[in-house]
Each structure stands twice: as C-alpha cells, then as structure tokens.
Coordinates of C-alpha atoms in Angstrom, one line a residue:
Chain C
M211 CA 0.2 0.1 0.0
E212 CA 1.1 3.8 -0.8
T213 CA 2.2 6.0 1.6
D214 CA 1.2 9.6 2.0
P215 CA 3.3 12.3 1.4
G216 CA 3.8 13.4 4.6
G217 CA 5.7 10.2 5.5
S218 CA 3.2 8.3 8.2
D219 CA 1.5 5.0 7.3
P220 CA -2.0 5.5 5.8
A221 CA -4.7 4.6 8.3
P222 CA -6.0 1.4 8.6
Q223 CA -9.3 1.2 7.0
P224 CA -12.5 0.3 9.0
V225 CA -13.5 -2.2 6.2
A226 CA -10.0 -4.2 6.5
V227 CA -10.4 -4.4 10.3
L228 CA -14.1 -5.4 10.1
E229 CA -14.0 -8.0 7.7
E230 CA -11.2 -9.9 9.9
L231 CA -13.2 -9.0 12.6
L232 CA -16.6 -10.6 11.2
V233 CA -14.4 -14.0 9.9
S234 CA -12.8 -14.4 13.5
R235 CA -15.8 -13.2 15.7
G236 CA -18.6 -12.4 13.5
E237 CA -20.5 -16.1 14.5
R238 CA -20.2 -15.0 18.2
L239 CA -21.3 -11.0 17.6
L240 CA -24.1 -12.2 15.6
H241 CA -25.1 -14.8 18.3
A242 CA -25.3 -12.3 21.2
A243 CA -27.2 -10.1 18.8
V244 CA -29.8 -12.7 18.0
L245 CA -30.0 -13.6 21.8
L246 CA -30.8 -10.0 22.5
T247 CA -33.3 -9.6 19.8
G248 CA -34.9 -13.1 19.9
S249 CA -35.0 -13.7 16.0
H250 CA -32.4 -13.9 13.2
A251 CA -33.6 -11.3 10.9
D252 CA -34.0 -8.7 14.1
G253 CA -30.4 -9.7 15.4
E254 CA -28.8 -9.1 11.8
D255 CA -30.6 -5.4 12.1
L256 CA -28.6 -5.2 15.6
L257 CA -25.7 -6.2 14.5
Q258 CA -26.1 -4.3 11.4
A259 CA -26.6 -0.9 13.2
A260 CA -23.6 -1.3 15.5
L261 CA -21.5 -1.8 12.6
E262 CA -22.9 1.4 11.1
R263 CA -21.8 3.2 14.4
V264 CA -18.5 1.7 14.5
Y265 CA -18.1 3.2 10.9
K266 CA -19.4 6.7 11.7
R267 CA -17.4 7.0 14.8
W268 CA -14.1 4.8 13.7
Q269 CA -11.7 7.9 13.6
R270 CA -12.6 8.4 17.5
I271 CA -12.3 5.0 18.3
D272 CA -9.1 4.5 20.5
G273 CA -9.2 1.2 22.0
D274 CA -10.0 -2.1 20.8
P275 CA -12.9 -1.9 17.7
E276 CA -14.0 -5.7 18.9
G277 CA -14.5 -4.1 22.6
Y278 CA -16.0 -1.0 21.0
L279 CA -18.5 -3.0 18.7
R280 CA -19.6 -5.5 21.6
T281 CA -20.4 -2.5 23.5
T282 CA -22.3 -0.5 21.1
L283 CA -24.4 -3.6 20.5
Y284 CA -25.1 -4.0 24.1
H285 CA -26.1 -0.4 24.6
L286 CA -28.6 -0.2 21.8
A287 CA -30.0 -3.6 23.1
A288 CA -30.3 -1.9 26.3
D289 CA -32.0 1.2 24.8
G290 CA -34.5 -1.3 23.4
W291 CA -33.2 -0.2 20.0
R292 CA -35.9 2.5 19.3
R293 CA -34.5 2.9 15.3
K294 CA -35.5 -1.2 14.7
G295 CA -38.4 -0.6 12.4
M296 CA -36.1 2.6 10.4
L297 CA -33.1 0.2 10.2
R298 CA -35.1 -2.9 8.8
A299 CA -37.1 -0.7 6.4
R300 CA -33.9 1.1 5.3
L301 CA -32.2 -1.9 4.1
G302 CA -34.9 -3.7 2.7
L303 CA -35.0 -6.1 5.3
L304 CA -38.8 -5.8 5.4
A305 CA -38.8 -8.4 2.7
R306 CA -37.4 -10.7 4.9
A307 CA -40.7 -12.1 5.6
D308 CA -40.7 -13.2 2.0
V309 CA -37.2 -15.3 2.5
Q310 CA -37.8 -19.1 2.7
L311 CA -36.1 -19.8 5.7
D312 CA -33.4 -22.7 5.5
E313 CA -32.4 -25.2 8.6
T314 CA -29.9 -22.8 9.8
T315 CA -32.4 -20.0 11.0
S316 CA -35.0 -22.0 11.9
V317 CA -35.2 -22.8 15.5
D318 CA -37.1 -25.9 17.2
D319 CA -38.2 -27.0 20.6
R320 CA -35.0 -27.2 22.1
D321 CA -34.6 -23.2 22.0
Q322 CA -38.0 -22.5 23.5
L323 CA -36.4 -20.7 26.3
V324 CA -34.8 -18.5 23.6
R325 CA -37.8 -17.6 21.9
L326 CA -39.1 -16.6 25.3
L327 CA -36.4 -14.2 25.9
R328 CA -38.2 -11.9 23.6
E329 CA -41.2 -11.5 25.9
L330 CA -38.8 -10.0 28.4
P331 CA -38.4 -6.2 28.1
A332 CA -35.1 -5.0 26.7
G333 CA -33.0 -4.4 29.8
Q334 CA -33.9 -7.7 31.5
R335 CA -32.9 -9.3 28.1
T336 CA -29.9 -7.7 27.8
A337 CA -29.1 -8.3 31.2
I338 CA -29.6 -12.3 30.9
V339 CA -27.8 -12.6 27.8
L340 CA -24.8 -10.9 29.7
R341 CA -25.2 -13.1 32.8
Y342 CA -26.1 -16.2 31.6
W343 CA -24.2 -16.4 27.9
E344 CA -21.7 -14.0 28.1
E345 CA -21.0 -15.4 31.7
L346 CA -20.1 -11.5 33.0
S347 CA -19.9 -10.5 36.4
E348 CA -22.7 -7.7 37.5
A349 CA -19.6 -5.3 37.6
E350 CA -18.7 -6.3 33.7
S351 CA -22.0 -6.3 32.7
A352 CA -23.1 -3.2 34.2
R353 CA -20.6 -1.4 32.6
L354 CA -21.2 -2.9 28.9
M355 CA -25.1 -1.9 29.6
G356 CA -23.9 1.5 30.7
C357 CA -26.1 1.2 33.9
S358 CA -25.3 0.5 37.8
V359 CA -25.0 -2.7 39.6
G360 CA -28.0 -2.7 41.0
Y361 CA -29.9 -2.6 38.0
V362 CA -28.3 -5.6 36.6
K363 CA -28.7 -7.7 39.8
S364 CA -32.6 -6.7 39.6
A365 CA -33.2 -6.7 35.7
A366 CA -31.3 -10.2 36.0
S367 CA -33.7 -11.5 39.0
R368 CA -36.6 -10.1 37.6
G369 CA -36.2 -11.2 34.0
L370 CA -35.1 -15.1 35.2
R371 CA -38.4 -14.8 37.1
R372 CA -40.5 -14.0 34.5
L373 CA -38.7 -16.7 32.1
R374 CA -39.7 -19.1 34.4
E375 CA -43.1 -18.0 34.7
L376 CA -43.6 -17.9 30.9
R377 CA -42.0 -21.6 30.8
A378 CA -44.4 -22.9 33.0
A379 CA -47.4 -21.1 31.5
Q380 CA -46.2 -22.8 28.2
A381 CA -45.8 -26.7 30.0
D382 CA -49.5 -25.9 30.9
S383 CA -50.6 -24.8 27.7
P384 CA -51.4 -27.8 24.9
V385 CA -48.5 -28.5 22.9
T386 CA -48.1 -26.2 19.7
E387 CA -46.1 -26.8 16.4
P388 CA -42.2 -25.9 16.7
G389 CA -42.0 -22.0 15.7
R390 CA -39.3 -20.4 13.5
I391 CA -37.4 -17.5 14.7
Chain L
M284 CA -27.3 -30.0 60.8
S285 CA -30.5 -30.1 58.7
T286 CA -30.3 -32.6 55.5
E287 CA -33.4 -31.1 54.2
I288 CA -32.8 -30.2 50.5
D289 CA -34.3 -26.7 49.3
Y290 CA -36.2 -27.3 46.2
S291 CA -36.4 -24.2 44.9
E292 CA -32.3 -23.5 45.1
T293 CA -32.6 -27.0 43.2
E294 CA -34.7 -26.1 41.0
H295 CA -33.5 -22.5 40.3
A296 CA -30.1 -23.6 39.6
G297 CA -31.2 -26.1 37.1
F298 CA -33.6 -23.6 35.1
E299 CA -30.0 -21.9 35.2
Q300 CA -28.2 -24.4 33.9
R301 CA -30.8 -25.2 31.5
L302 CA -30.8 -21.8 30.1
R303 CA -27.4 -21.4 29.6
R304 CA -27.5 -24.7 27.3
E305 CA -30.3 -23.5 25.5
L306 CA -28.9 -19.8 24.9
E307 CA -25.4 -21.3 23.6
Q308 CA -27.3 -23.8 21.0
V309 CA -28.9 -21.6 18.9
T310 CA -26.8 -21.7 15.3
V311 CA -26.1 -18.4 13.4
R312 CA -24.6 -18.1 10.0
V313 CA -23.0 -14.6 9.1
P314 CA -23.9 -13.1 5.7
A315 CA -21.5 -12.0 3.2
D316 CA -22.3 -8.3 2.9
M317 CA -22.2 -7.2 6.3
I318 CA -19.8 -5.1 5.8
P319 CA -20.5 -3.2 2.4
R320 CA -23.9 -2.8 3.8
A321 CA -22.3 -1.0 6.8
H322 CA -20.6 1.3 4.6
R323 CA -23.6 1.8 2.7
G324 CA -25.5 3.1 5.3
Y325 CA -22.4 4.9 6.4
R326 CA -21.8 6.1 2.9
R327 CA -25.5 7.7 2.9
R328 CA -24.6 9.6 5.9
L329 CA -21.7 11.5 4.4
V330 CA -23.6 13.4 2.1
T331 CA -23.1 16.4 4.1
T332 CA -21.7 19.7 4.9
R333 CA -18.7 17.7 3.2
I334 CA -20.1 18.4 -0.5
S335 CA -20.3 22.0 0.4
A336 CA -17.0 22.3 2.4
I337 CA -15.4 20.7 -0.8
T338 CA -16.7 22.4 -3.5
G339 CA -16.3 25.7 -1.3
G340 CA -19.8 27.0 -2.0
A341 CA -22.3 27.4 0.9
A342 CA -22.0 29.9 3.9
V343 CA -21.6 28.0 7.5
I344 CA -23.8 29.1 9.6
A345 CA -22.9 29.8 13.2
G346 CA -24.9 29.8 16.4
A347 CA -28.3 28.8 16.0
A348 CA -29.3 26.7 13.3
T349 CA -31.3 28.3 11.0
I350 CA -31.4 27.9 7.1
V351 CA -30.9 31.3 4.7
A352 CA -33.7 30.8 2.3
M353 CA -32.7 32.1 -1.3
T354 CA -35.1 33.2 -4.1
G355 CA -35.0 32.6 -7.8
S356 CA -32.3 29.7 -9.3
S357 CA -28.6 29.4 -9.3
P358 CA -27.2 31.2 -12.2
G359 CA -25.4 29.7 -15.0
V360 CA -26.6 26.3 -14.2
A361 CA -27.5 24.4 -17.7
Q362 CA -30.2 22.0 -17.4
G363 CA -29.5 18.6 -17.0
G364 CA -30.9 15.2 -18.5
Q365 CA -34.1 13.9 -17.7
R366 CA -34.2 10.7 -15.6
P367 CA -36.9 8.3 -17.0
G368 CA -40.3 9.2 -15.8
A369 CA -39.2 12.3 -13.6
T370 CA -41.4 15.3 -12.9
T371 CA -40.2 18.8 -11.9
S372 CA -38.9 18.4 -8.5
H373 CA -41.7 20.1 -5.9
A374 CA -41.0 20.3 -2.6
T375 CA -44.7 19.5 -0.5
A376 CA -45.6 21.3 2.6
S377 CA -44.1 18.3 4.4
G378 CA -40.9 18.9 2.8
I379 CA -41.3 14.9 1.3
P380 CA -40.7 14.7 -1.7
A381 CA -44.1 13.2 -4.1
A382 CA -43.3 9.6 -5.3
S383 CA -43.3 10.8 -8.8
T384 CA -40.3 13.2 -8.5
L385 CA -36.8 12.0 -9.0
P386 CA -33.8 14.0 -8.6
P387 CA -32.4 15.7 -11.2
P388 CA -28.9 14.6 -12.7
P389 CA -26.5 17.1 -13.2
G390 CA -26.2 18.9 -16.9
D391 CA -23.1 19.4 -19.0
G392 CA -23.4 23.2 -17.3
L393 CA -22.8 22.0 -13.9
T394 CA -19.6 22.1 -12.5
S395 CA -18.2 20.7 -8.6
A396 CA -17.9 24.0 -7.7
Q397 CA -21.0 25.3 -9.1
A398 CA -22.8 22.2 -7.3
G399 CA -21.6 23.4 -4.1
H400 CA -24.5 26.4 -4.3
E401 CA -27.2 23.8 -4.9
I402 CA -29.1 21.6 -2.9
S403 CA -27.6 18.1 -3.3
W404 CA -30.2 15.3 -3.5
V405 CA -29.4 11.4 -3.2
R406 CA -31.8 8.7 -3.4
T407 CA -30.7 5.3 -2.4
S408 CA -32.9 2.4 -3.2
L409 CA -32.2 -0.8 -1.6
T410 CA -33.4 -4.1 -3.6
S411 CA -33.4 -7.3 -1.7
P412 CA -32.8 -10.7 -3.2
A413 CA -36.9 -11.2 -3.1
G414 CA -37.1 -8.1 -5.0
A415 CA -38.5 -5.8 -2.9
T416 CA -37.3 -2.2 -3.0
S417 CA -37.1 0.4 0.0
V418 CA -35.8 4.2 -0.6
S419 CA -33.9 6.5 1.3
D420 CA -33.4 10.7 0.7
T421 CA -30.9 12.6 1.7
F422 CA -31.3 16.5 1.2
S423 CA -27.8 18.3 2.2
Y424 CA -27.1 22.2 2.0
G425 CA -24.6 23.9 3.9
P426 CA -24.4 22.9 7.7
T427 CA -28.0 20.6 7.3
S428 CA -28.8 17.0 5.9
R429 CA -32.0 15.3 5.9
T430 CA -32.4 11.5 5.3
L431 CA -36.1 10.3 4.9
G432 CA -37.2 6.6 4.6
F433 CA -39.5 5.2 3.1
S434 CA -41.1 1.3 2.8
E435 CA -41.3 -0.5 -0.2
K436 CA -45.3 0.6 -0.8
G437 CA -43.5 4.2 -0.6
T438 CA -44.8 5.2 3.3
A439 CA -42.6 7.5 5.1
L440 CA -40.6 5.3 7.8
Y441 CA -38.3 8.1 9.3
D442 CA -37.0 11.4 9.0
E443 CA -33.9 12.7 10.0
Q444 CA -31.9 15.9 10.2
E445 CA -28.9 17.1 11.3
T446 CA -27.3 20.8 11.5
L447 CA -23.8 21.3 12.1
V448 CA -23.7 24.4 14.7
T449 CA -20.3 26.2 15.2
G450 CA -20.4 27.4 19.1
A451 CA -18.1 29.9 21.1
G452 CA -14.6 29.0 20.6
G453 CA -14.8 27.0 17.6
S454 CA -16.7 23.9 18.9
Q455 CA -18.6 22.2 16.9
T456 CA -21.8 19.8 17.3
Y457 CA -24.5 18.3 15.5
A458 CA -28.4 19.5 16.2
T459 CA -30.1 16.6 15.2
T460 CA -34.0 15.9 15.2
S461 CA -35.2 12.5 14.5
V462 CA -39.0 11.3 13.4
S463 CA -40.2 7.5 14.1
Y464 CA -43.3 7.3 11.6
A465 CA -43.5 3.6 13.1
G466 CA -43.6 5.0 16.4
G467 CA -45.0 8.1 16.0
T468 CA -42.4 9.8 17.8
V469 CA -39.9 12.7 17.3
S470 CA -36.9 13.2 19.5
R471 CA -34.3 16.0 19.6
G472 CA -30.8 16.1 20.7
T473 CA -27.1 16.8 20.1
T474 CA -24.3 14.8 19.2
P475 CA -20.4 15.4 19.2
G476 CA -19.4 17.4 16.0
P477 CA -17.0 16.1 12.9
V478 CA -13.4 15.5 13.9
Q479 CA -10.7 16.2 11.4
H480 CA -8.7 12.9 10.1
H481 CA -6.2 12.1 7.7
Q482 CA -7.4 11.2 4.1
P483 CA -5.7 7.9 2.5
P484 CA -4.3 8.1 -0.7
L485 CA -7.3 7.6 -3.3
C486 CA -5.8 4.7 -5.4
P487 CA -4.6 2.0 -3.1
Q488 CA -8.5 2.0 -1.4
T489 CA -10.1 1.3 -4.8
R490 CA -7.3 -1.4 -5.6
Q491 CA -8.2 -2.8 -2.3
F492 CA -11.8 -2.4 -1.7
G493 CA -13.2 -1.2 -4.9
L494 CA -15.5 1.8 -5.5
S495 CA -18.0 0.9 -3.0
V496 CA -16.1 2.7 -0.1
I497 CA -15.5 5.8 -1.8
S498 CA -18.0 8.6 -0.7
T499 CA -20.1 10.6 -2.2
S500 CA -18.1 13.7 -1.3
T501 CA -15.1 11.9 -2.6
L502 CA -16.6 11.0 -5.9
I503 CA -17.2 14.7 -6.5
A504 CA -14.1 16.0 -5.3
S505 CA -11.8 13.4 -7.0
A506 CA -13.6 11.8 -9.8
A507 CA -10.8 12.7 -12.6
A508 CA -8.3 11.2 -9.9
L509 CA -10.2 8.0 -9.8
L510 CA -10.7 8.0 -13.2
A511 CA -7.2 7.0 -13.7
C512 CA -6.5 4.7 -10.6
P513 CA -5.2 1.6 -11.8
G514 CA -7.6 -1.5 -10.9
V515 CA -10.5 0.2 -12.0
T516 CA -12.5 0.1 -15.5
V517 CA -13.3 3.2 -17.6
T518 CA -16.0 3.1 -20.1
R519 CA -16.5 6.2 -22.2
G520 CA -18.6 6.9 -24.8
V521 CA -22.5 5.7 -22.8
R522 CA -25.5 7.7 -22.1
I523 CA -27.6 7.5 -19.0
D524 CA -30.6 9.5 -17.8
G525 CA -30.3 11.5 -21.5
V526 CA -26.7 12.9 -20.8
K527 CA -23.4 11.9 -22.1
A528 CA -21.1 9.8 -19.4
V529 CA -18.3 8.1 -18.5
T530 CA -18.3 5.0 -16.1
I531 CA -15.7 3.7 -13.8
S532 CA -16.1 0.1 -12.3
T533 CA -14.3 -1.9 -9.8
V534 CA -15.0 -5.6 -8.3
A535 CA -14.2 -5.9 -4.5
I536 CA -15.9 -7.2 -1.5
H537 CA -18.1 -9.5 -3.5
V538 CA -20.0 -6.6 -5.3
R539 CA -19.5 -4.7 -8.5
T540 CA -19.5 -1.2 -8.4
T541 CA -19.6 1.6 -11.2
D542 CA -20.2 5.2 -11.3
W543 CA -21.9 6.8 -13.8
L544 CA -20.1 10.5 -14.1
N545 CA -21.3 13.3 -16.4
A546 CA -18.7 13.0 -19.6
A547 CA -18.1 17.2 -19.7
T548 CA -18.1 17.9 -15.8
D549 CA -17.3 14.6 -14.4
M550 CA -20.0 15.0 -11.8
P551 CA -21.5 11.8 -10.1
I552 CA -25.0 10.9 -12.2
Q553 CA -25.7 7.6 -10.5
T554 CA -23.9 4.5 -8.6
T555 CA -24.9 1.2 -8.6
I556 CA -23.5 -1.8 -6.4
V557 CA -24.3 -5.1 -7.3
P558 CA -23.6 -8.9 -6.0
Y559 CA -20.5 -10.5 -7.7
D560 CA -19.6 -13.5 -6.7
P561 CA -21.5 -16.9 -8.1
N562 CA -20.2 -18.8 -5.2
L563 CA -22.2 -16.9 -3.0
P564 CA -25.8 -17.3 -2.2
N565 CA -27.8 -14.8 -3.6
T566 CA -28.7 -12.8 -0.3
I567 CA -26.9 -9.7 -1.2
Y568 CA -28.6 -6.4 -1.4
T569 CA -28.8 -4.2 -4.9
T570 CA -28.3 -1.0 -4.4
R571 CA -28.7 1.9 -6.9
I572 CA -27.7 5.4 -6.0
Q573 CA -29.0 8.7 -7.9
Y574 CA -27.5 12.2 -7.5
G575 CA -29.1 15.1 -8.2
F576 CA -29.0 19.0 -7.8
L577 CA -31.6 21.4 -7.0
P578 CA -31.4 25.5 -7.3
P579 CA -31.8 26.7 -3.3
T580 CA -35.4 28.3 -4.1
A581 CA -37.5 28.7 -1.1
A582 CA -39.6 25.8 -2.2
N583 CA -36.9 23.5 -2.7
L584 CA -35.2 24.4 0.7
R585 CA -38.3 22.8 2.5
Y586 CA -36.8 19.6 1.5
L587 CA -34.0 20.3 4.3
S588 CA -37.0 20.6 7.1
T589 CA -37.5 17.9 9.5
Y590 CA -41.7 17.3 9.4
V591 CA -43.3 16.4 12.6
P592 CA -46.9 15.2 12.1
P593 CA -49.2 16.6 14.2
G594 CA -49.8 14.2 17.6
F595 CA -46.4 12.7 17.5
R596 CA -44.9 12.6 21.1
N597 CA -41.7 13.5 22.2
L598 CA -38.8 11.2 23.2
P599 CA -35.9 12.1 25.5
S600 CA -32.4 12.5 23.5
P601 CA -30.9 9.5 22.5
T602 CA -28.1 7.9 25.2
S603 CA -24.4 9.2 25.1
S604 CA -22.9 7.9 21.9
V605 CA -19.3 6.8 23.0
P606 CA -19.6 3.6 25.1
P607 CA -18.1 4.2 28.6
G608 CA -14.4 3.3 29.0
F609 CA -13.4 4.7 25.7
K610 CA -11.5 7.8 25.1
N611 CA -13.3 10.8 23.1
R612 CA -10.4 12.3 21.1
S613 CA -11.3 15.8 19.9
S614 CA -8.1 17.2 18.5
A615 CA -7.2 17.0 14.4
S616 CA -4.1 15.1 14.1
A617 CA -2.9 12.8 11.8
S618 CA -1.4 10.6 14.4
D619 CA -5.0 10.5 15.7
R620 CA -5.8 6.5 14.3
P621 CA -7.6 3.2 15.8
R622 CA -4.8 0.9 16.2

C-alpha cells in the first residue's frame, strides 16, 4: 500500500479491520445479537446497526474495535433499540418475511427458552444474555450496559423470574408446532 | 445439621443451567455482505456538509441553526438530463418529495464548484434478493442534511435532520431531530461534531476495496483522479438519463461498483452496487444511488426541514454516543488513528 506524502503510514481502513473481525468473531457477535433480539432477522439488523455506528465513529475509537462493537451492540440492545423498524426498512429487510427460512435459521423446540426471551423488556433480556451467556460478572455487565450494578442485579433477577413463569405457562398449554425465529 | 433439600434452590440452579445450555445452542451464519451494507449505510450519511465544504460553496452558519432562504435559481446552471419518469421537483408542505419526483441529474453546465451552491439530493434504492425495494432520500445544503426513509410501498418510515452548529470558541456539534413514523415519536438532541482525520490516498483504497468505499463527497471532488486509478475499468461514450457519461467500475468485497459520471464535468449521476460472486448464495442486496442537484429556492429549501406530523410524541434525547471506557478524541491530528 502506498504511503501518504507526509511519510506516515495510512490509517487502517475500517472495511479491512471489520471484515477480519467478522471472519474471526462474527458468529459470536451475531449469536449475541440474535439472543438480544430473539430472532435471526432482528439480530442481523442489530449487528448491522452497531457496525454502522462503528463506521461513523471510526476516527474516534481509541481502543479495541471488537470491544467497541460489542459495547455498542449491548448499548443499543439495552436502550430497546428504538430505531429497529427504521433500520430494517432502510436496508430493505422488510422483504425478509418473504424469504424462505432454511434450517440454519429455524429454531426448534430446544430453543423455546430463547424465544421466550423476546417476551422480556429490553433491559432484562440484555442482563440475562450478559450474565448467563457471556457469563460476565455484575460489574462487567453494568459497564457494558452503561447502567448501575444494582440495575443489572434486579433486571437479571426479574428476567429469570419472568422466564420461569412463561415457561411454566407454556408447559401448561397445549403442545404447539415448533415455530421459527 | 438439617439435611432437608432446598427444592427451590435446586430448581433455580437447574433452570439456570438449562438457560445457559439453550442460549448456547442457537446456530447463526454471518451474511457475507454485512460490511458492505454497513458501509453503504454510513456512506449515505456522509452526504452532508462535506459536499459544500469540498466544493467551497455554501456559507457555514454559526450559532443557532437557521437556513438562509434564497429566491430564484442559481445562475449559470444548464438544464440537466431527464431521468425516465421524472417530474419537476416540487417540495410539498411537509418537505417530503412526491413519489413521482426523482433527483434531477447534473447537466453539462454544472461543475463541482457550482454544485456547492446547490441542494444535493441523493436517492438510494435498496433491492432485496426477493425483489422488494426500499428507498431513502438525503438532502444536503450548507451545514444541514436531512434523510427520509420509505418502505417498499412508498410510505414514510423515518425523517432525520442533522445540522452542524459552531459555538463560541469554534467547538462544533450536530443538532439532530429524528422522527419515527413507526413509533409516532420525535426526538431531538446533540451529538459530537466532526473531527478532522487523515485522508488516505485514493488509488490504494480503490485497488484494495473497490469503489463502494468511496464516499459521495470524495466522488465529487476526486472523480478525475479516480478515473486514473489502476484496477478500475473506465468506459467512455455511454449515455444515462439523457446525459453523455463515462463509467468507472471495480469488483471487490463481493460486489461490482459502477459510477456513472457526466462526461463533460465528471459530476456523479448514478452509482450501482450489485452482487458479484457466483459462489455466494443470493443474499446480497442491490443498491442504486442517484445523484441530483436543485437550485436553493424557497420551495426546494423545504426539503431540508424535518416534518413532525401532528400528535407525534416527544422522546428523551438519545443516550451518549461513546460507550464508557473509551477515550473521546477531539483534536485534529494525523496520528489519531485506530490501532
């Protein structure tokens, strides 16, 4: 790569860094996004929104881009991600409803608890994912969510309780065909 | 010592273990075009004050964000070509373009310097593999830009305006207004202003990453240089939207990007980004970007104002833009680069 006339090396392009990041850590990041939203389509939207923010702030990032991307992802999720509908429309993903889901996107009975996550408020859902999937401490979860440790404790506790109630209610209901996320 | 088992604790632990197991079991596949899509989303937002700044045209407004209204059309602007199906651009009272209007492409008389005195209108159409197309329009003039998003049925989805405000001491922030039609809400706030950053050399970028990483403002300012970059394909003697044009094209990051430029002035007319990898499943979206320029008449300046429908409720300002624990660099320096 050519260097600029000033003699200093050109800045690493966000495209190259993020492409490499997605190759090595993309599945883990998308997995988090799917859990945070309760659906594969919404999870892609959420990760896409986080990536756009990283692009926008690239010159201001002074740390690990993956860390920044993860933090942005969780911040968006904890905020309830108000722009969900706008982003999907912006990317034309409203058409996704017409797309036939293949086996890699369908979720069967084993993942009912994951689907129930979608019933939780955004803050509780995010706290559950951070504590029980990322297995972070309360302090680390609070830092990623941008909130207090007390909020993480209560959100995780309320979220778990609600999940158990939903699961119990489901167990009492007639068996339904496995849905798809 | 009591040997009674605490069933609730056991149940609780069992539930948590099951939750951990199930959370781990979800399978995902990362789409191949996430980065190009993110860049396109970012690129749309780059059509802002930089167009005017680079072409050296419009005034920078300090203090409160107001839009200077001008009457009449800009002198010396020749009539451009006509896009098929285009009608005269008339901003409605809401500043939302009618579905039948299209950005008027730059004619032979509009140079990049003159374009700085015009309102730029960039329409991005995203078509899914299933054939559904959604559209966004971005208008920019001086320190203000506004982006509108529409569903494939043509209904408005969002309306966002951003105005660069220069305060005392030269500090800059963006004043933002965001309207969500889905939520029936409007939120207003401020975000940090732009920072100066090192512009990497043009041709190595195109050779490595193709034209899809080139922003609109760079396209306007550096089209002549882009035409000379190694690794791009240049085709002359074509016509588009009634205008004689030249195309530059690259293939990179799974997409072929083609820019149509006015042959007389090198001003951008259209960009297309289409999937280009037969080995990938057809999940990549097709993008078409149409560039247009409007005289800053009082009527056209309405395109720059966000419209808040009656009854929409106000939301609190968005949360802080920089996650905690990350340094917020504000100084302009060539050494300010991500590690």
